[in-house]
Amino acid sequence: MPTLTIRHLTTYRYVRPVAFGEHRMMLRPRDTDDQRVIEANIEIRPQPAGLRFVLDDFGNQVGIAHFSGAAQELCVNSIVCLEQSPPQVAAHDLEAHAASFPFDYSPRESADLALCLERDGTDPEDEIGHWARQLLPPGESTDTFDLLCRLSRVIHCTFRHRRREAKGVPWPVETLRLGHGSCRDFALLMIDAARALGFAARFASGYLILSSDEHGSTHAWAQVYLPGPGWADFDPASGNFGRAKLVVVAVAPDTQHTLPLHGTFIGLASDSVGMDVKVITRAS
């Protein structure tokens, strides 16, 4: 497997020393058959009074830090080395009954995938479902794999990408109406559109590995469950399918369980100067 080193540096700055509350971080990539962590180190300044790691309900590793004292800057520096061999999923890998859309999940699959099939109720008029169904040929079945690839490409080609540093993610129907958004917004739009069509879909976050050495970024995309290959990766921010340039850190039915780093500080809102994030990757 090719080896990849990822350095993810996050720095919070304040106008005066502040105290810090609990901080939770999701920075270690998941260990899977095609992605294996060789070494992972994390350096936090100021040094936390306590740091522990747990697995959440979805199998993601979460670091939980507690602090004492105060500081004018909080730095979290994660360095991970991993081996990666992304799976090559194709239409012929799907089970026969799922090759054409529409299809039904088995009763057991439906039960296991319940959280990833359920829509969140923020689109009462089903605007997203109406929009997604326009991609279907009238009165005909269509190739399942082609449909999902088409959905990803349509989002990429018709919506404007805008990087957004603000916290929170708009509802998918808001992104549909606005016609622009960030990678997280596009991922949620594709997830809700896929669920409106009856697919089980979930949110994935991690890193995008760019072609030039020493460049990368945090990233988010959608995964759709397909009988046969299992969870398949669709990146509507690029229109691409597969995980050739993606490293998975966390997966969950929604975004709130996949935040790379979040926490609190004790002070005035005006004390915060801002946050800087830098991702450096190196292949070997």
Tab-separated table of C-alpha atoms in Angstrom:
chain	number	residue	atom	x	y	z
A	1	MET	CA	0.000	0.000	0.000
A	2	PRO	CA	1.252	3.553	-0.711
A	3	THR	CA	2.165	5.539	2.413
A	4	LEU	CA	0.821	8.998	3.172
A	5	THR	CA	1.732	11.447	5.959
A	6	ILE	CA	-0.818	14.105	6.938
A	7	ARG	CA	-0.093	17.059	9.201
A	8	HIS	CA	-3.203	18.950	10.357
A	9	LEU	CA	-2.446	22.103	12.342
A	10	THR	CA	-5.260	24.137	13.927
A	11	THR	CA	-4.541	27.366	15.816
A	12	TYR	CA	-7.046	29.425	17.805
A	13	ARG	CA	-5.943	32.976	18.763
A	14	TYR	CA	-7.320	35.360	21.373
A	15	VAL	CA	-6.681	39.025	22.247
A	16	ARG	CA	-5.922	38.098	25.856
A	17	PRO	CA	-5.389	34.866	27.817
A	18	VAL	CA	-8.580	32.830	28.164
A	19	ALA	CA	-9.452	29.581	29.916
A	20	PHE	CA	-10.505	26.581	27.840
A	21	GLY	CA	-13.405	24.212	28.310
A	22	GLU	CA	-13.607	20.684	26.951
A	23	HIS	CA	-12.351	20.210	23.382
A	24	ARG	CA	-13.297	17.205	21.258
A	25	MET	CA	-11.241	16.258	18.210
A	26	MET	CA	-11.682	13.767	15.372
A	27	LEU	CA	-8.320	13.706	13.618
A	28	ARG	CA	-7.258	10.054	13.409
A	29	PRO	CA	-8.279	8.348	10.127
A	30	ARG	CA	-10.395	5.225	10.424
A	31	ASP	CA	-8.675	1.838	10.252
A	32	THR	CA	-10.222	-0.241	7.457
A	33	ASP	CA	-9.150	-2.931	4.997
A	34	ASP	CA	-7.987	-0.282	2.506
A	35	GLN	CA	-6.754	2.375	4.955
A	36	ARG	CA	-4.451	1.502	7.850
A	37	VAL	CA	-2.935	3.951	10.358
A	38	ILE	CA	0.730	3.196	10.971
A	39	GLU	CA	1.458	5.976	13.458
A	40	ALA	CA	-0.524	8.843	14.952
A	41	ASN	CA	0.750	11.638	17.188
A	42	ILE	CA	-0.950	14.739	18.531
A	43	GLU	CA	0.670	17.752	20.197
A	44	ILE	CA	-1.498	20.296	22.016
A	45	ARG	CA	-0.311	23.646	23.373
A	46	PRO	CA	-0.989	24.541	26.113
A	47	GLN	CA	-0.683	20.976	27.296
A	48	PRO	CA	-4.072	19.656	28.450
A	49	ALA	CA	-4.582	18.575	32.023
A	50	GLY	CA	-6.201	15.428	30.651
A	51	LEU	CA	-6.497	13.756	27.254
A	52	ARG	CA	-8.337	10.530	26.509
A	53	PHE	CA	-9.531	8.752	23.374
A	54	VAL	CA	-12.830	6.928	22.901
A	55	LEU	CA	-14.783	5.344	20.060
A	56	ASP	CA	-18.190	6.833	19.347
A	57	ASP	CA	-21.349	4.962	18.262
A	58	PHE	CA	-20.184	4.970	14.629
A	59	GLY	CA	-16.658	3.623	15.204
A	60	ASN	CA	-14.900	7.001	14.926
A	61	GLN	CA	-12.064	7.852	17.306
A	62	VAL	CA	-12.726	10.962	19.411
A	63	GLY	CA	-10.045	12.711	21.479
A	64	ILE	CA	-11.343	14.590	24.533
A	65	ALA	CA	-9.088	17.220	26.125
A	66	HIS	CA	-9.519	19.145	29.381
A	67	PHE	CA	-7.427	22.149	30.378
A	68	SER	CA	-6.355	24.129	33.417
A	69	GLY	CA	-4.925	27.632	33.399
A	70	ALA	CA	-5.228	30.171	30.606
A	71	ALA	CA	-3.448	31.038	27.343
A	72	GLN	CA	-3.693	33.457	24.432
A	73	GLU	CA	-3.349	30.699	21.850
A	74	LEU	CA	-4.471	27.092	21.490
A	75	CYS	CA	-2.640	24.897	18.961
A	76	VAL	CA	-3.558	21.343	17.986
A	77	ASN	CA	-0.984	19.643	15.748
A	78	SER	CA	-1.912	16.172	14.469
A	79	ILE	CA	0.549	14.091	12.442
A	80	VAL	CA	-0.646	10.788	11.015
A	81	CYS	CA	1.114	8.261	8.810
A	82	LEU	CA	-1.081	5.732	7.021
A	83	GLU	CA	-1.115	3.167	4.253
A	84	GLN	CA	-3.867	3.553	1.707
A	85	SER	CA	-5.176	1.422	-1.132
A	86	PRO	CA	-8.596	2.806	-2.136
A	87	PRO	CA	-11.108	0.215	-3.379
A	88	GLN	CA	-12.044	0.228	-7.050
A	89	VAL	CA	-15.836	-0.060	-7.084
A	90	ALA	CA	-17.690	-0.444	-10.389
A	91	ALA	CA	-21.286	-1.013	-11.485
A	92	HIS	CA	-20.701	-4.764	-11.947
A	93	ASP	CA	-19.906	-5.087	-8.214
A	94	LEU	CA	-23.538	-4.414	-7.280
A	95	GLU	CA	-25.786	-7.354	-6.470
A	96	ALA	CA	-28.044	-8.200	-9.395
A	97	HIS	CA	-31.251	-6.931	-7.783
A	98	ALA	CA	-29.639	-3.551	-7.034
A	99	ALA	CA	-28.065	-2.925	-10.433
A	100	SER	CA	-31.159	-1.077	-11.662
A	101	PHE	CA	-33.057	1.656	-9.824
A	102	PRO	CA	-35.486	1.442	-8.127
A	103	PHE	CA	-34.609	-1.502	-5.907
A	104	ASP	CA	-35.394	-2.500	-2.308
A	105	TYR	CA	-32.985	-3.138	0.533
A	106	SER	CA	-33.529	-6.387	2.379
A	107	PRO	CA	-35.475	-6.154	5.684
A	108	ARG	CA	-32.249	-6.648	7.631
A	109	GLU	CA	-30.421	-3.978	5.619
A	110	SER	CA	-33.311	-1.553	6.108
A	111	ALA	CA	-33.214	-2.097	9.869
A	112	ASP	CA	-29.432	-1.661	10.071
A	113	LEU	CA	-29.507	1.410	7.829
A	114	ALA	CA	-32.510	3.119	9.429
A	115	LEU	CA	-30.655	6.270	10.541
A	116	CYS	CA	-29.159	6.679	7.073
A	117	LEU	CA	-32.526	6.285	5.324
A	118	GLU	CA	-34.408	8.806	7.440
A	119	ARG	CA	-34.774	12.395	6.243
A	120	ASP	CA	-34.574	15.160	8.842
A	121	GLY	CA	-37.903	16.883	8.199
A	122	THR	CA	-36.395	20.220	7.110
A	123	ASP	CA	-37.890	19.942	3.606
A	124	PRO	CA	-41.656	19.626	4.231
A	125	GLU	CA	-42.539	20.385	0.596
A	126	ASP	CA	-40.032	17.777	-0.646
A	127	GLU	CA	-38.280	20.273	-2.915
A	128	ILE	CA	-35.134	18.152	-2.914
A	129	GLY	CA	-37.066	15.003	-3.808
A	130	HIS	CA	-38.754	16.778	-6.719
A	131	TRP	CA	-35.386	18.104	-7.907
A	132	ALA	CA	-33.699	14.694	-7.627
A	133	ARG	CA	-36.499	12.857	-9.452
A	134	GLN	CA	-35.939	15.079	-12.470
A	135	LEU	CA	-32.786	13.021	-13.066
A	136	LEU	CA	-34.869	9.875	-13.585
A	137	PRO	CA	-36.029	8.809	-17.056
A	138	PRO	CA	-39.851	8.985	-17.151
A	139	GLY	CA	-41.521	5.667	-16.423
A	140	GLU	CA	-38.322	3.636	-16.780
A	141	SER	CA	-35.759	1.984	-14.569
A	142	THR	CA	-32.229	3.289	-14.763
A	143	ASP	CA	-28.746	2.087	-13.906
A	144	THR	CA	-28.211	2.576	-10.156
A	145	PHE	CA	-24.536	3.393	-10.376
A	146	ASP	CA	-25.027	5.860	-13.252
A	147	LEU	CA	-27.844	7.601	-11.387
A	148	LEU	CA	-25.703	8.297	-8.317
A	149	CYS	CA	-22.745	9.424	-10.419
A	150	ARG	CA	-25.100	11.721	-12.340
A	151	LEU	CA	-26.433	13.192	-9.097
A	152	SER	CA	-22.897	13.945	-7.888
A	153	ARG	CA	-21.900	15.520	-11.216
A	154	VAL	CA	-25.055	17.659	-11.418
A	155	ILE	CA	-24.316	19.188	-8.010
A	156	HIS	CA	-20.723	19.826	-9.047
A	157	CYS	CA	-21.644	21.380	-12.391
A	158	THR	CA	-24.700	23.468	-11.463
A	159	PHE	CA	-23.842	24.761	-7.978
A	160	ARG	CA	-21.117	27.318	-7.224
A	161	HIS	CA	-18.519	26.267	-4.687
A	162	ARG	CA	-17.909	28.794	-1.908
A	163	ARG	CA	-15.522	28.130	0.935
A	164	ARG	CA	-17.229	28.951	4.225
A	165	GLU	CA	-15.464	29.307	7.576
A	166	ALA	CA	-18.615	30.069	9.585
A	167	LYS	CA	-19.824	27.417	12.002
A	168	GLY	CA	-22.864	25.328	11.193
A	169	VAL	CA	-24.244	23.940	7.958
A	170	PRO	CA	-27.395	25.196	6.198
A	171	TRP	CA	-30.264	22.799	5.637
A	172	PRO	CA	-29.972	20.976	2.303
A	173	VAL	CA	-33.081	22.716	0.953
A	174	GLU	CA	-31.391	26.082	1.667
A	175	THR	CA	-28.366	25.019	-0.388
A	176	LEU	CA	-30.712	23.945	-3.192
A	177	ARG	CA	-32.373	27.372	-3.202
A	178	LEU	CA	-29.120	29.332	-2.878
A	179	GLY	CA	-27.326	27.481	-5.666
A	180	HIS	CA	-23.982	27.634	-3.882
A	181	GLY	CA	-22.221	26.201	-0.845
A	182	SER	CA	-19.169	24.504	0.638
A	183	CYS	CA	-18.139	20.859	0.355
A	184	ARG	CA	-20.084	20.083	3.552
A	185	ASP	CA	-23.194	21.752	2.127
A	186	PHE	CA	-22.918	19.789	-1.134
A	187	ALA	CA	-22.400	16.532	0.767
A	188	LEU	CA	-25.571	17.110	2.798
A	189	LEU	CA	-27.519	18.033	-0.344
A	190	MET	CA	-26.480	14.801	-2.050
A	191	ILE	CA	-27.263	12.772	1.074
A	192	ASP	CA	-30.769	14.201	1.348
A	193	ALA	CA	-31.385	13.794	-2.394
A	194	ALA	CA	-30.220	10.170	-2.242
A	195	ARG	CA	-32.472	9.492	0.765
A	196	ALA	CA	-35.397	11.120	-1.051
A	197	LEU	CA	-34.863	8.517	-3.786
A	198	GLY	CA	-34.753	5.681	-1.226
A	199	PHE	CA	-30.990	5.211	-0.848
A	200	ALA	CA	-29.227	4.890	2.502
A	201	ALA	CA	-26.654	7.695	2.660
A	202	ARG	CA	-24.309	9.089	5.292
A	203	PHE	CA	-21.852	11.929	5.822
A	204	ALA	CA	-18.086	11.381	5.569
A	205	SER	CA	-15.348	13.796	6.579
A	206	GLY	CA	-11.589	13.673	6.388
A	207	TYR	CA	-8.959	14.940	3.990
A	208	LEU	CA	-8.731	15.750	0.292
A	209	ILE	CA	-5.291	14.919	-1.096
A	210	LEU	CA	-4.429	17.285	-3.937
A	211	SER	CA	-2.154	16.400	-6.821
A	212	SER	CA	0.757	18.634	-5.796
A	213	ASP	CA	2.905	17.393	-2.937
A	214	GLU	CA	2.527	19.012	0.485
A	215	HIS	CA	-0.992	20.322	-0.180
A	216	GLY	CA	-4.307	19.088	1.109
A	217	SER	CA	-7.403	20.248	2.929
A	218	THR	CA	-10.108	19.069	5.248
A	219	HIS	CA	-13.032	17.792	3.199
A	220	ALA	CA	-16.516	16.312	3.344
A	221	TRP	CA	-18.462	14.085	0.957
A	222	ALA	CA	-21.307	11.554	0.785
A	223	GLN	CA	-21.338	7.773	1.083
A	224	VAL	CA	-24.217	5.687	-0.285
A	225	TYR	CA	-24.859	2.072	0.702
A	226	LEU	CA	-25.027	-0.260	-2.312
A	227	PRO	CA	-25.767	-3.980	-1.868
A	228	GLY	CA	-22.600	-5.761	-2.890
A	229	PRO	CA	-19.778	-3.250	-2.494
A	230	GLY	CA	-21.242	-1.612	0.619
A	231	TRP	CA	-20.543	2.049	1.314
A	232	ALA	CA	-19.492	3.860	-1.873
A	233	ASP	CA	-17.946	7.354	-1.918
A	234	PHE	CA	-19.414	10.209	-3.977
A	235	ASP	CA	-17.843	13.667	-3.821
A	236	PRO	CA	-20.297	16.243	-5.205
A	237	ALA	CA	-17.810	19.071	-4.593
A	238	SER	CA	-15.671	17.614	-7.393
A	239	GLY	CA	-18.229	15.393	-9.133
A	240	ASN	CA	-15.919	12.430	-8.629
A	241	PHE	CA	-16.677	8.886	-7.519
A	242	GLY	CA	-14.403	6.750	-5.376
A	243	ARG	CA	-11.790	7.406	-2.733
A	244	ALA	CA	-8.622	7.827	-4.773
A	245	LYS	CA	-7.956	11.296	-3.307
A	246	LEU	CA	-9.855	10.970	-0.040
A	247	VAL	CA	-8.851	9.900	3.476
A	248	VAL	CA	-11.764	9.009	5.762
A	249	VAL	CA	-11.595	10.233	9.356
A	250	ALA	CA	-15.238	10.039	10.452
A	251	VAL	CA	-18.603	8.804	9.179
A	252	ALA	CA	-22.069	9.420	10.637
A	253	PRO	CA	-25.680	9.957	9.534
A	254	ASP	CA	-25.263	13.714	10.145
A	255	THR	CA	-22.567	16.392	10.369
A	256	GLN	CA	-22.563	17.072	14.101
A	257	HIS	CA	-20.852	13.747	14.831
A	258	THR	CA	-17.986	14.400	12.371
A	259	LEU	CA	-16.533	17.785	13.385
A	260	PRO	CA	-12.693	17.697	13.244
A	261	LEU	CA	-12.289	19.937	16.304
A	262	HIS	CA	-14.672	21.850	18.513
A	263	GLY	CA	-14.696	23.166	22.049
A	264	THR	CA	-15.318	26.175	24.251
A	265	PHE	CA	-13.368	28.970	25.900
A	266	ILE	CA	-14.208	31.073	28.928
A	267	GLY	CA	-14.219	34.743	28.102
A	268	LEU	CA	-15.976	37.333	25.943
A	269	ALA	CA	-16.984	36.604	22.351
A	270	SER	CA	-14.829	39.570	21.333
A	271	ASP	CA	-11.755	37.848	22.822
A	272	SER	CA	-11.580	35.487	19.844
A	273	VAL	CA	-9.321	36.701	17.035
A	274	GLY	CA	-9.915	33.739	14.753
A	275	MET	CA	-8.818	30.262	13.724
A	276	ASP	CA	-6.182	29.112	11.215
A	277	VAL	CA	-6.146	25.628	9.678
A	278	LYS	CA	-3.299	24.167	7.659
A	279	VAL	CA	-3.131	20.689	6.114
A	280	ILE	CA	0.124	19.379	4.659
A	281	THR	CA	0.384	15.958	3.005
A	282	ARG	CA	3.367	14.010	1.782
A	283	ALA	CA	3.277	10.744	-0.160
A	284	SER	CA	6.093	8.220	-0.021
